[in-house]
């Protein structure tokens, strides 16, 4: 291109261009010779900015205390999306981003959300239909009664008076085992234990087999697991592919694309105690030994009957406002390139693990970046910190935002770095798209292990399961789903610990975190540092630290 332009210039212009070029060269030389201007003090303050990672890490002192304080504030009460109780946690995040000196933005959407109505009930009846026992639908651990009662979001209103069948975990192989025993669930209530994969899938499978309702038992240690049962991907079910902004067109409930996403039969999570009361009343073929072991108690048969279950559920479906909150640092050289860090803020209960361990870490990143900005650092590319709402209803806050900004994100987003449950126990786990593997592994060499003195996260990660393993993010159960699976943006997901007993229950409280999850908040600190350093490298490296050789070898490995 430049050649062609020069060739078309008349001879006079060529001389002008050469003269101009010489002038430019001359002024550059003169400018370079000017003695360095800034006074010594400012120069010292600016010195570490040459190494943003070192500066970021140098700000770790007191980070765990600051994270603990934020977590305590965020989890002071329940903050279910779309309810007035969600306000204080949103205000806290906004306030902390502002205090750090970041530019803030809020985006509101009005998706369809789903809450329990007042008239749910569960009772055991004799085979003649006379009442035997009322069963509790409450959560034993919810002593304050401040929480939303256990329910499945988007389960339809309805009910059944029918025999029950115990279906173990409600997987395909469990129904096959029942079939061998000559037991089916058609016209009956399926009673399952949690652990058979996505609860929406468990409900859909039971419906496919002809069940009229599903009850899913929580863990024996007390909690009852709330959760969504929608099918078919993330986002507001009535605005698939576009944002649920005010005035947006919405599909009707009779639209095929909408019907496919909703469960066909009512369902409900119940306590282990309530489920056992039903299971113990069942006759029929004996419960297989390995199911019995999972159940942890001796119970008789898988059913059906002779008792009947009387179950009713009332759903309260409504359009409610949700709020995504953003903290933005504009890039100095490539402002149109975005490095995006995201975590959701909404919780089924108090959310100490899920998700506010991640929120508290995000706020510590904001705190440190704020100090770095003050000391003269500016990222090369833009950094966007995102606090999503309504993730628990199916990644709605993040999905609506991705849908609204799809073209922009596809052309400008460098990477999306997700943290949902930052800390639920011991051991570092990570998933990423393969071009980010190497960067991720490198960074864990720079971050202190929170549990073993003198080691780095990389050492313990490497020793944990016979070598470093990075998950490939095929899951769609957190906010990276719209970024990765819909927009195709390189993504990372980070967490400490794999499973915790309080998942989506009243036990997910600050108290649990302080006692069991992370008593010194040092695992939080490790996540903060890995997450922050990833962002800094992606925002500041002159050449993006992607490794496509790793990507190619992963494609080879997974080809079929
Ligand atoms: C089942 O429960 C509902 C709601 O509590 C009640 O109205 C109904 O009479 C019960 N049915 C039977 C057969 O007990
Ligand atoms: C932060 O970590 C230090 C050890 O590095 C510990 O002494 C302190 O108690 C921790 N703070 C909190 C709030 O857990």
Coordinates of C-alpha atoms in Angstrom, one line a residue, residues 185-417:
X185 CA -41.9 -44.2 37.4
X186 CA -44.7 -43.5 35.0
X187 CA -47.4 -41.6 36.8
X188 CA -45.3 -41.6 39.9
X189 CA -43.2 -39.2 42.0
X190 CA -39.5 -39.8 41.5
X191 CA -37.4 -39.3 44.7
X192 CA -33.7 -38.8 43.9
X193 CA -30.6 -38.1 45.8
X194 CA -28.5 -35.2 44.7
X195 CA -25.3 -36.0 42.8
X196 CA -26.7 -37.2 39.5
X197 CA -25.3 -34.3 37.5
X198 CA -27.2 -31.1 36.6
X199 CA -30.5 -31.0 38.5
X200 CA -32.3 -29.7 35.5
X201 CA -31.2 -32.8 33.6
X202 CA -32.3 -35.1 36.5
X203 CA -35.8 -33.5 36.3
X204 CA -36.0 -33.7 32.5
X205 CA -35.0 -37.4 32.6
X206 CA -37.6 -38.2 35.2
X207 CA -40.2 -36.4 33.0
X208 CA -39.1 -38.3 30.0
X209 CA -39.6 -41.6 31.9
X210 CA -43.2 -40.5 32.7
X211 CA -42.7 -39.2 36.3
X212 CA -45.3 -36.6 37.4
X213 CA -43.0 -34.8 39.9
X214 CA -39.4 -35.0 41.3
X215 CA -38.1 -34.5 44.7
X216 CA -34.3 -34.2 45.1
X217 CA -32.8 -34.9 48.5
X218 CA -30.0 -32.8 50.0
X219 CA -26.9 -34.0 51.8
X220 CA -27.2 -35.8 55.1
X221 CA -25.5 -33.0 56.9
X222 CA -28.5 -30.7 56.8
X223 CA -28.6 -28.3 53.8
X224 CA -31.1 -28.3 51.1
X225 CA -29.8 -27.4 47.7
X226 CA -31.6 -24.7 45.8
X227 CA -30.9 -24.2 42.1
X228 CA -32.2 -23.6 38.6
X229 CA -33.8 -26.4 36.4
X230 CA -33.9 -24.6 33.1
X231 CA -32.5 -26.4 30.1
X232 CA -30.7 -25.5 26.9
X233 CA -28.0 -23.0 27.7
X234 CA -27.6 -19.7 29.7
X235 CA -29.5 -16.5 29.7
X236 CA -33.0 -15.1 30.0
X237 CA -35.4 -17.8 28.6
X238 CA -37.6 -15.2 26.8
X239 CA -34.9 -13.2 25.0
X240 CA -32.6 -15.9 23.6
X241 CA -29.8 -14.3 21.6
X242 CA -30.6 -10.7 22.5
X243 CA -30.5 -8.6 25.7
X244 CA -33.5 -8.5 28.1
X245 CA -33.2 -4.7 28.2
X246 CA -36.2 -2.5 29.0
X247 CA -38.6 -2.5 26.1
X248 CA -36.9 -5.5 24.4
X249 CA -39.1 -7.9 22.5
X250 CA -39.9 -11.1 24.4
X251 CA -40.9 -14.5 23.2
X252 CA -44.2 -15.9 24.5
X253 CA -44.4 -18.9 26.7
X254 CA -46.0 -20.9 23.9
X255 CA -43.0 -20.4 21.6
X256 CA -41.3 -23.7 20.9
X257 CA -37.8 -22.2 21.7
X258 CA -39.2 -21.2 25.1
X259 CA -41.1 -24.4 25.8
X260 CA -38.0 -26.5 25.2
X261 CA -36.2 -24.6 28.0
X262 CA -38.7 -25.2 30.8
X263 CA -39.2 -28.4 32.8
X264 CA -42.4 -30.2 32.1
X265 CA -43.1 -31.3 35.7
X266 CA -42.8 -29.7 39.1
X267 CA -39.9 -30.5 41.3
X268 CA -38.4 -29.5 44.6
X269 CA -35.3 -30.0 46.6
X270 CA -36.0 -31.5 50.1
X271 CA -33.9 -32.3 53.1
X272 CA -32.3 -35.7 53.4
X273 CA -34.6 -36.2 56.4
X274 CA -37.8 -35.5 54.4
X275 CA -36.6 -37.8 51.6
X276 CA -35.8 -40.6 54.0
X277 CA -39.3 -40.3 55.6
X278 CA -40.7 -41.1 52.1
X279 CA -38.1 -43.8 51.2
X280 CA -38.6 -45.6 54.5
X281 CA -42.3 -45.9 53.8
X282 CA -41.8 -47.7 50.5
X283 CA -42.3 -51.4 49.7
X284 CA -41.5 -53.1 46.5
X285 CA -38.1 -54.7 45.5
X286 CA -35.3 -54.1 47.9
X287 CA -33.0 -51.1 47.4
X288 CA -29.8 -52.3 45.6
X289 CA -26.9 -52.6 48.0
X290 CA -24.8 -49.8 46.5
X291 CA -27.7 -47.4 46.5
X292 CA -28.3 -48.3 50.1
X293 CA -24.6 -47.4 50.8
X294 CA -25.0 -44.0 49.2
X295 CA -28.2 -43.4 51.2
X296 CA -26.2 -44.2 54.4
X297 CA -29.1 -45.9 56.2
X298 CA -31.0 -49.1 55.9
X299 CA -34.3 -48.6 54.1
X300 CA -36.6 -51.1 52.6
X301 CA -37.8 -51.0 49.0
X302 CA -37.6 -48.7 46.0
X303 CA -41.4 -48.6 45.8
X304 CA -43.8 -47.9 44.2
X305 CA -46.0 -47.4 47.2
X306 CA -47.7 -48.6 49.2
X307 CA -47.8 -45.0 50.6
X308 CA -48.8 -42.0 48.5
X309 CA -47.1 -38.7 48.3
X310 CA -49.1 -35.5 48.1
X311 CA -46.9 -32.8 46.7
X312 CA -47.9 -29.3 45.6
X313 CA -45.7 -26.5 44.3
X314 CA -46.6 -23.0 43.4
X315 CA -44.2 -20.9 41.3
X316 CA -44.1 -17.1 41.3
X317 CA -42.7 -16.1 37.9
X318 CA -42.0 -12.4 37.3
X319 CA -39.9 -9.9 35.5
X320 CA -37.5 -8.4 37.9
X321 CA -34.6 -5.9 37.6
X322 CA -31.1 -7.2 37.8
X323 CA -27.9 -5.1 37.9
X324 CA -24.4 -5.8 36.4
X325 CA -21.8 -3.5 37.9
X326 CA -18.5 -2.6 36.2
X327 CA -15.2 -1.0 37.2
X328 CA -13.2 0.2 34.2
X329 CA -9.6 1.2 33.7
X330 CA -9.0 2.6 30.2
X331 CA -6.0 1.3 28.4
X332 CA -3.3 3.9 27.5
X333 CA -2.2 2.4 24.2
X334 CA -4.8 -0.1 23.1
X335 CA -8.0 1.2 24.8
X336 CA -10.1 -0.9 22.3
X337 CA -8.7 -4.1 23.7
X338 CA -10.5 -5.4 26.7
X339 CA -9.2 -7.7 29.4
X340 CA -12.3 -8.8 31.3
X341 CA -12.5 -10.2 34.8
X342 CA -15.8 -11.4 36.0
X343 CA -17.6 -12.9 39.0
X344 CA -21.2 -13.0 40.0
X345 CA -22.6 -11.3 43.0
X346 CA -26.1 -12.8 43.5
X347 CA -26.4 -15.8 45.8
X348 CA -29.1 -18.4 46.8
X349 CA -28.4 -17.7 50.4
X350 CA -25.5 -15.8 52.1
X351 CA -23.1 -16.7 49.4
X352 CA -19.9 -16.8 51.4
X353 CA -18.4 -19.4 49.0
X354 CA -20.8 -19.1 46.1
X355 CA -20.0 -16.5 44.8
X356 CA -18.7 -13.8 47.2
X357 CA -15.4 -15.4 47.9
X358 CA -14.8 -14.5 44.3
X359 CA -16.3 -11.0 44.8
X360 CA -14.1 -10.3 47.8
X361 CA -11.1 -11.3 45.7
X362 CA -12.2 -9.1 42.8
X363 CA -12.5 -6.2 45.2
X364 CA -8.9 -6.8 46.4
X365 CA -7.8 -6.7 42.8
X366 CA -9.6 -3.3 42.4
X367 CA -8.0 -2.0 45.6
X368 CA -4.5 -2.9 44.3
X369 CA -5.1 -1.6 40.8
X370 CA -6.3 1.6 42.3
X371 CA -3.1 2.1 44.2
X372 CA -1.1 1.2 41.1
X373 CA -3.0 3.9 39.1
X374 CA -2.1 6.4 41.7
X375 CA 1.6 5.5 41.5
X376 CA 1.5 6.3 37.8
X377 CA 0.8 2.8 36.2
X378 CA -1.6 2.7 33.3
X379 CA -2.4 -0.6 31.6
X380 CA -1.6 -0.8 27.9
X381 CA -5.1 -2.3 27.2
X382 CA -8.4 -1.7 29.0
X383 CA -9.3 -3.7 32.1
X384 CA -12.9 -4.3 32.9
X385 CA -14.0 -5.7 36.3
X386 CA -17.5 -7.2 36.1
X387 CA -19.9 -8.0 39.0
X388 CA -22.7 -10.1 37.5
X389 CA -26.2 -10.5 38.8
X390 CA -28.6 -13.4 38.4
X391 CA -26.0 -16.0 37.6
X392 CA -27.9 -18.5 39.8
X393 CA -30.9 -18.3 37.5
X394 CA -28.7 -19.4 34.5
X395 CA -25.8 -17.0 34.0
X396 CA -28.4 -14.3 33.1
X397 CA -26.5 -11.1 34.0
X398 CA -23.4 -12.0 32.0
X399 CA -25.3 -13.6 29.1
X400 CA -27.5 -10.5 28.6
X401 CA -24.4 -8.3 28.6
X402 CA -22.6 -10.5 26.1
X403 CA -25.7 -10.6 23.9
X404 CA -26.0 -6.8 24.0
X405 CA -22.3 -6.3 23.2
X406 CA -21.6 -9.3 21.1
X407 CA -20.0 -7.7 18.0
X408 CA -17.9 -5.4 20.2
X409 CA -16.7 -8.2 22.4
X410 CA -15.9 -10.5 19.5
X411 CA -13.6 -7.9 18.0
X412 CA -12.2 -6.3 21.1
X413 CA -12.1 -8.7 24.0
X414 CA -8.6 -10.3 24.6
X415 CA -9.7 -12.7 27.3
X416 CA -12.4 -13.4 29.9
X417 CA -11.1 -14.4 33.4

